[in-house]
Short mmCIF file of C-alpha atoms in Angstrom, two decimals:
data_model
loop_
_atom_site.label_atom_id
_atom_site.label_comp_id
_atom_site.label_asym_id
_atom_site.label_seq_id
_atom_site.Cartn_x
_atom_site.Cartn_y
_atom_site.Cartn_z
CA UNK U 206 97.94 129.41 108.63
CA UNK U 207 100.93 128.75 110.87
CA UNK U 208 101.62 125.10 111.64
CA UNK U 209 104.16 123.27 113.77
CA UNK U 210 105.27 119.77 112.69
CA UNK U 211 106.98 117.63 115.34
CA UNK U 212 109.30 115.29 113.43
CA UNK U 213 111.56 112.70 115.08
CA UNK U 214 115.09 112.01 113.86
CA UNK U 215 113.94 108.77 112.16
CA UNK U 216 111.79 110.84 109.77
CA UNK U 217 114.14 113.81 109.40
CA UNK U 218 114.80 113.04 105.72
CA UNK U 219 111.62 111.09 105.03
CA UNK U 220 109.30 112.12 102.22
CA UNK U 221 106.38 111.72 104.57
CA UNK U 222 105.96 114.19 106.22
CA UNK U 223 108.56 116.56 104.74
CA UNK U 224 106.97 116.55 101.28
CA UNK U 225 103.74 117.58 103.02
CA UNK U 226 105.60 120.43 104.72
CA UNK U 227 106.89 121.63 101.35
CA UNK U 228 103.45 121.38 99.79
CA UNK U 229 101.90 123.42 102.58
CA UNK U 230 104.63 126.00 102.22
CA UNK U 231 104.00 126.23 98.47
CA UNK U 232 100.35 126.97 99.27
CA UNK U 233 101.44 129.98 101.33
CA UNK U 234 101.31 128.56 104.84
CA UNK U 235 104.10 128.98 107.38
CA UNK U 236 105.34 125.63 108.63
CA UNK U 237 107.86 125.28 111.44
CA UNK U 238 109.51 121.87 111.77
CA UNK U 239 110.63 120.98 115.28
CA UNK U 240 112.87 117.97 115.93
CA UNK U 241 112.12 117.02 119.55
CA UNK U 242 114.85 114.39 119.69
CA UNK U 243 117.63 116.51 118.23
CA UNK U 244 117.31 120.13 119.30
CA UNK U 245 117.06 122.38 122.35
CA UNK U 246 113.48 123.54 122.81
CA UNK U 247 112.02 126.27 124.99
CA UNK U 248 108.86 124.26 124.91
CA UNK U 249 106.99 126.00 127.73
CA UNK U 250 107.36 129.32 125.93
CA UNK U 251 106.52 127.87 122.52
CA UNK U 252 103.37 126.19 123.79
CA UNK U 253 102.29 129.04 126.03
CA UNK U 254 102.68 131.55 123.20
CA UNK U 255 100.04 129.71 121.19
CA UNK U 256 101.30 131.20 117.93
CA UNK U 257 100.61 128.08 115.85
CA UNK U 258 97.15 127.28 114.52
CA UNK U 259 97.79 123.55 114.86
CA UNK U 260 100.47 121.07 115.89
CA UNK U 261 101.09 117.92 113.85
CA UNK U 262 102.99 114.84 115.04
CA UNK U 263 105.13 112.39 113.05
CA UNK U 264 107.29 110.50 115.51
CA UNK U 265 108.36 107.06 116.60
CA UNK U 266 106.27 105.36 119.28
CA UNK U 267 108.62 105.96 122.19
CA UNK U 268 109.92 109.36 121.18
CA UNK U 269 109.44 112.66 123.05
CA UNK U 270 107.22 114.18 120.37
CA UNK U 271 103.98 112.85 121.81
CA UNK U 272 104.69 114.50 125.17
CA UNK U 273 105.15 117.83 123.41
CA UNK U 274 101.93 117.35 121.47
CA UNK U 275 100.14 116.55 124.72
CA UNK U 276 101.55 119.74 126.22
CA UNK U 277 100.07 121.73 123.34
CA UNK U 278 96.72 120.01 123.78
CA UNK U 279 96.81 120.60 127.55
CA UNK U 280 96.73 124.38 127.06
CA UNK U 281 93.92 124.17 124.52
CA UNK U 282 95.85 124.26 121.24
CA UNK U 283 94.65 122.29 118.18
CA UNK U 284 96.54 119.07 117.45
CA UNK U 285 96.37 116.71 114.47
CA UNK U 286 95.49 114.00 115.51
CA UNK U 287 94.09 114.52 119.02
CA UNK U 288 96.91 113.76 121.47
CA UNK U 289 94.72 111.46 123.61
CA UNK U 290 93.77 109.46 120.54
CA UNK U 291 97.41 109.01 119.55
CA UNK U 292 98.31 107.78 123.02
CA UNK U 293 95.51 105.21 122.84
CA UNK U 294 96.85 103.62 119.64
CA UNK U 295 100.56 103.91 120.50
CA UNK U 296 100.11 101.51 123.43
CA UNK U 297 98.96 98.27 121.80
CA UNK U 298 97.74 96.84 125.12
CA UNK U 299 95.43 99.82 125.59
CA UNK U 300 94.45 99.68 121.92
CA UNK U 301 93.29 96.09 122.24
CA UNK U 302 91.19 96.75 125.33
CA UNK U 303 89.44 99.78 123.81
CA UNK U 304 88.89 98.06 120.46
CA UNK U 305 87.38 94.88 121.89
CA UNK U 306 85.23 96.88 124.31
CA UNK U 307 83.65 98.57 121.28
CA UNK U 308 83.19 95.38 119.27
CA UNK U 309 85.94 95.94 116.73
CA UNK U 310 87.30 92.73 115.12
CA UNK U 311 90.59 92.55 117.05
CA UNK U 312 92.18 89.26 118.23
CA UNK U 313 92.29 88.34 121.90
CA UNK U 314 95.50 89.87 123.25
CA UNK U 315 97.95 88.77 125.94
CA UNK U 316 100.63 90.99 127.47
CA UNK U 317 103.90 90.09 129.20
CA UNK U 318 107.36 91.60 129.81
CA UNK U 319 109.12 88.58 128.28
CA UNK U 320 108.25 86.28 125.41
CA UNK U 321 108.75 83.08 127.43
CA UNK U 322 105.84 84.04 129.70
CA UNK U 323 103.47 83.45 126.79
CA UNK U 324 104.03 79.73 127.39
CA UNK U 325 100.97 79.90 129.67
CA UNK U 326 98.73 80.90 126.75
CA UNK U 327 96.43 77.93 125.90
CA UNK U 328 98.05 75.62 123.36
CA UNK U 329 95.07 75.82 121.02
CA UNK U 330 95.75 79.55 120.46
CA UNK U 331 99.17 78.89 118.91
CA UNK U 332 100.70 79.91 116.56
CA UNK U 333 101.10 83.30 118.23
CA UNK U 334 102.11 86.62 116.74
CA UNK U 335 104.44 88.33 119.23
CA UNK U 336 105.39 92.01 118.93
CA UNK U 337 106.40 95.02 121.06
CA UNK U 338 103.51 96.79 122.77
CA UNK U 339 104.82 100.12 121.46
CA UNK U 340 105.95 98.85 118.06
CA UNK U 341 105.24 100.22 114.59
CA UNK U 342 106.01 99.57 110.91
CA UNK U 343 106.21 95.82 111.47
CA UNK U 344 109.33 96.10 113.62
CA UNK U 345 109.88 93.21 116.01
CA UNK U 346 106.93 91.16 114.78
CA UNK U 347 107.49 87.40 114.78
CA UNK U 348 105.44 84.25 114.39
CA UNK U 349 105.86 81.60 117.10
CA UNK U 350 104.48 78.19 116.06
CA UNK U 351 104.39 76.57 119.52
CA UNK U 352 105.31 77.25 123.19
CA UNK U 353 108.62 75.49 122.84
CA UNK U 354 109.88 78.12 120.41
CA UNK U 355 109.24 81.15 122.63
CA UNK U 356 112.75 81.20 124.09
CA UNK U 357 114.18 81.48 120.57
CA UNK U 358 112.38 84.76 119.87
CA UNK U 359 113.10 86.44 123.20
CA UNK U 360 115.16 89.61 122.89
CA UNK U 361 116.71 91.62 125.71
CA UNK U 362 115.47 95.11 126.46
CA UNK U 363 112.31 94.97 124.36
CA UNK U 364 109.98 96.19 127.05
CA UNK U 365 106.35 95.11 127.24
CA UNK U 366 105.20 92.63 124.59
CA UNK U 367 101.83 91.54 123.28
CA UNK U 368 100.80 88.25 121.73
CA UNK U 369 97.76 87.44 119.59
CA UNK U 370 96.63 84.22 117.89
CA UNK U 371 97.76 84.03 114.29
CA UNK U 372 94.99 84.53 111.75
CA UNK U 373 95.38 82.24 108.76
CA UNK U 374 95.70 84.30 105.59
CA UNK U 375 97.12 84.44 102.07
CA UNK U 376 100.37 86.14 103.09
CA UNK U 377 99.20 89.71 102.56
CA UNK U 378 97.77 92.50 104.69
CA UNK U 379 95.16 95.00 103.61
CA UNK U 380 96.34 98.49 104.57
CA UNK U 381 93.49 100.96 104.90
CA UNK U 382 94.35 104.65 105.13
CA UNK U 383 92.02 107.42 106.29
CA UNK U 384 92.64 111.06 105.43
CA UNK U 385 89.95 113.08 107.25
CA UNK U 386 87.17 110.74 106.18
CA UNK U 387 88.57 109.66 102.80
CA UNK U 388 89.48 105.97 102.68
CA UNK U 389 92.04 104.19 100.49
CA UNK U 390 93.08 100.53 100.51
CA UNK U 391 96.32 98.93 99.37
CA UNK U 392 97.54 95.33 99.42
CA UNK U 393 100.88 94.81 101.16
CA UNK U 394 103.08 91.79 101.81
CA UNK U 395 102.73 90.61 105.41
CA UNK U 396 105.80 91.06 107.65
CA UNK U 397 105.17 87.47 108.73
CA UNK U 398 105.53 86.25 105.14
CA UNK U 399 108.28 88.46 103.68
CA UNK U 400 109.01 86.11 100.79
CA UNK U 401 105.42 85.46 99.75
CA UNK U 402 104.22 86.32 96.22
CA UNK U 403 102.01 89.42 96.59
CA UNK U 404 101.01 91.89 93.89
CA UNK U 405 101.22 95.05 96.01
CA UNK U 406 99.17 98.10 95.08
CA UNK U 407 95.85 99.89 95.40
CA UNK U 408 92.80 97.63 95.63
CA UNK U 409 89.04 98.09 96.05
CA UNK U 410 87.94 98.52 99.66
CA UNK U 411 85.39 95.88 100.75
CA UNK U 412 82.31 97.37 102.40
CA UNK U 413 82.81 95.32 105.59
CA UNK U 414 86.38 96.58 105.95
CA UNK U 415 85.35 100.17 105.19
CA UNK U 416 82.76 100.01 107.97
CA UNK U 417 85.36 98.69 110.42
CA UNK U 418 87.85 101.39 109.40
CA UNK U 419 85.26 104.13 109.90
CA UNK U 420 84.39 102.71 113.31
CA UNK U 421 88.07 102.79 114.32
CA UNK U 422 88.13 106.53 113.66
CA UNK U 423 84.95 107.07 115.66
CA UNK U 424 86.02 104.89 118.60
CA UNK U 425 89.53 106.31 118.95
CA UNK U 426 88.80 109.87 117.82
CA UNK U 427 91.32 109.72 114.97
CA UNK U 428 91.20 111.77 111.77
CA UNK U 429 94.46 110.71 110.07
CA UNK U 430 95.22 107.04 110.58
CA UNK U 431 95.78 103.62 109.09
CA UNK U 432 94.74 100.10 109.98
CA UNK U 433 96.27 96.74 109.06
CA UNK U 434 93.64 94.14 108.24
CA UNK U 435 94.02 90.41 107.70
CA UNK U 436 91.29 88.80 105.63
CA UNK U 437 90.92 85.58 107.58
CA UNK U 438 88.58 82.62 107.13
CA UNK U 439 85.98 84.23 109.44
CA UNK U 440 86.17 87.71 107.97
CA UNK U 441 88.41 90.76 108.38
CA UNK U 442 90.54 91.07 111.52
CA UNK U 443 92.26 94.31 112.55
CA UNK U 444 95.81 93.54 113.64
CA UNK U 445 97.19 97.07 114.00
CA UNK U 446 96.10 100.73 114.17
CA UNK U 447 98.52 103.56 113.44
CA UNK U 448 98.32 107.32 113.68
CA UNK U 449 99.95 109.22 110.80
CA UNK U 450 101.08 106.18 108.72
CA UNK U 451 103.05 106.33 105.46
CA UNK U 452 99.96 106.61 103.20
CA UNK U 453 102.02 104.59 100.74
CA UNK U 454 100.45 104.14 97.28
CA UNK U 455 97.57 106.51 98.06
CA UNK U 456 97.03 108.54 94.84
CA UNK U 457 98.50 112.04 95.20
CA UNK U 458 99.06 111.36 98.89
CA UNK U 459 101.07 114.53 99.54
CA UNK U 460 98.36 116.94 98.37
CA UNK U 461 95.59 114.90 99.95
CA UNK U 462 97.36 114.80 103.30
CA UNK U 463 98.35 118.47 103.18
CA UNK U 464 94.74 119.39 102.43
CA UNK U 465 93.49 117.20 105.26
CA UNK U 466 95.89 118.86 107.72
CA UNK U 467 94.59 122.31 106.77
CA UNK U 468 90.97 121.20 107.02
CA UNK U 469 91.57 119.66 110.44
CA UNK U 470 93.53 122.67 111.66
CA UNK U 471 90.53 124.84 110.80
CA UNK U 472 87.82 122.58 112.22
CA UNK U 473 89.64 121.01 115.16
CA UNK U 474 88.69 117.56 113.89
CA UNK U 475 87.02 114.85 115.91
CA UNK U 476 88.62 116.02 119.17
CA UNK U 477 86.74 119.32 119.14
CA UNK U 478 83.32 118.06 118.11
CA UNK U 479 83.27 114.58 119.57
CA UNK U 480 82.14 113.15 116.21
CA UNK U 481 84.08 112.46 113.00
CA UNK U 482 84.77 115.76 111.25
CA UNK U 483 84.01 114.35 107.80
CA UNK U 484 81.56 111.81 106.44
CA UNK U 485 83.36 108.62 105.32
CA UNK U 486 83.93 108.49 101.57
CA UNK U 487 85.72 106.12 99.22
CA UNK U 488 86.97 107.71 95.97
CA UNK U 489 85.81 105.75 92.93
CA UNK U 490 89.13 106.41 91.22
CA UNK U 491 92.21 108.62 91.62
CA UNK U 492 91.29 112.26 91.04
CA UNK U 493 93.55 113.34 88.18
CA UNK U 494 93.34 115.81 85.34
CA UNK U 495 95.32 115.12 82.16
CA UNK U 496 97.64 112.89 84.15
CA UNK U 497 98.37 115.58 86.77
CA UNK U 498 97.45 115.31 90.46
CA UNK U 499 94.22 117.02 91.38
CA UNK U 500 95.16 119.82 93.83
CA UNK U 501 93.44 120.51 97.10
CA UNK U 502 91.28 123.67 96.85
CA UNK U 503 93.94 125.34 99.00
CA UNK U 504 96.19 125.47 95.96
CA UNK U 505 93.64 127.61 94.13
CA UNK U 506 92.88 129.92 97.04
CA UNK U 507 96.42 130.71 98.15
CA UNK U 508 99.32 132.29 96.35
CA UNK U 509 102.33 130.05 95.94
CA UNK U 510 104.48 132.05 98.36
CA UNK U 511 107.32 130.17 100.10
CA UNK U 512 106.75 129.43 103.78
CA UNK U 513 109.18 129.31 106.66
CA UNK U 514 109.90 125.59 106.71
CA UNK U 515 112.74 124.88 109.11
CA UNK U 516 114.14 121.44 108.35
#
């Protein structure tokens, strides 16, 4: 297959997704890497030519990559994930509305262009978690204990913000990753409690959280995604949804993700069928053989010929 990866400058030297590009190339696929924020593109010709079997996006929230992916989708090309689904989770205001409309466990959300405007939020909802509406990777997230502290956290030029009531927790987040229907959970230190004692690593995925994660994929039409869950006193609460996350601490993440990309490129994923492309499944344990990563079937079917990765 011939694939096009759109990779922003922030991820130019990042193992995810470039290790995936190398793995796909080793399986005999041709992978072109386009840097939308750092190169001259004849994008109308590239998209119109339709020479790639699928386009894959790994960019920052406000970068130009999503527009290019949407251009590919607009002319009927396959994208991983669906461009409309990515847009819906990149804008956290829109994410909250869609999620709550479908009964997902997401906190009530307020939106404002400046942090001080959240002073009108009812006092009983404080502390508030304030973050950029287009944020990712925990950037710009802060905990505001009361209305009088809002001015202290205001930052110039942030753009639209959201605020949600803080959910009492142990200082850790449960990160749930989905790779085309396969779910993995890891425990991570919360960005709100950076100094808290947390034993980070893979953990069992509670059934209630697994059901919520699967519903996220169905509601938003995502095939590769992650959710951040806080296990609060009233049950799990989803505090963030991300397309193409880091898949950190997922066993053999590179091969699993590369295999998922190929499968989705062939099937079109949820966007083409309107239903999840794969039945949800939770591996009982990492799939290894004599201590070596279990390869995707692609590795057996294709010769290990180098591809045309352009990095």
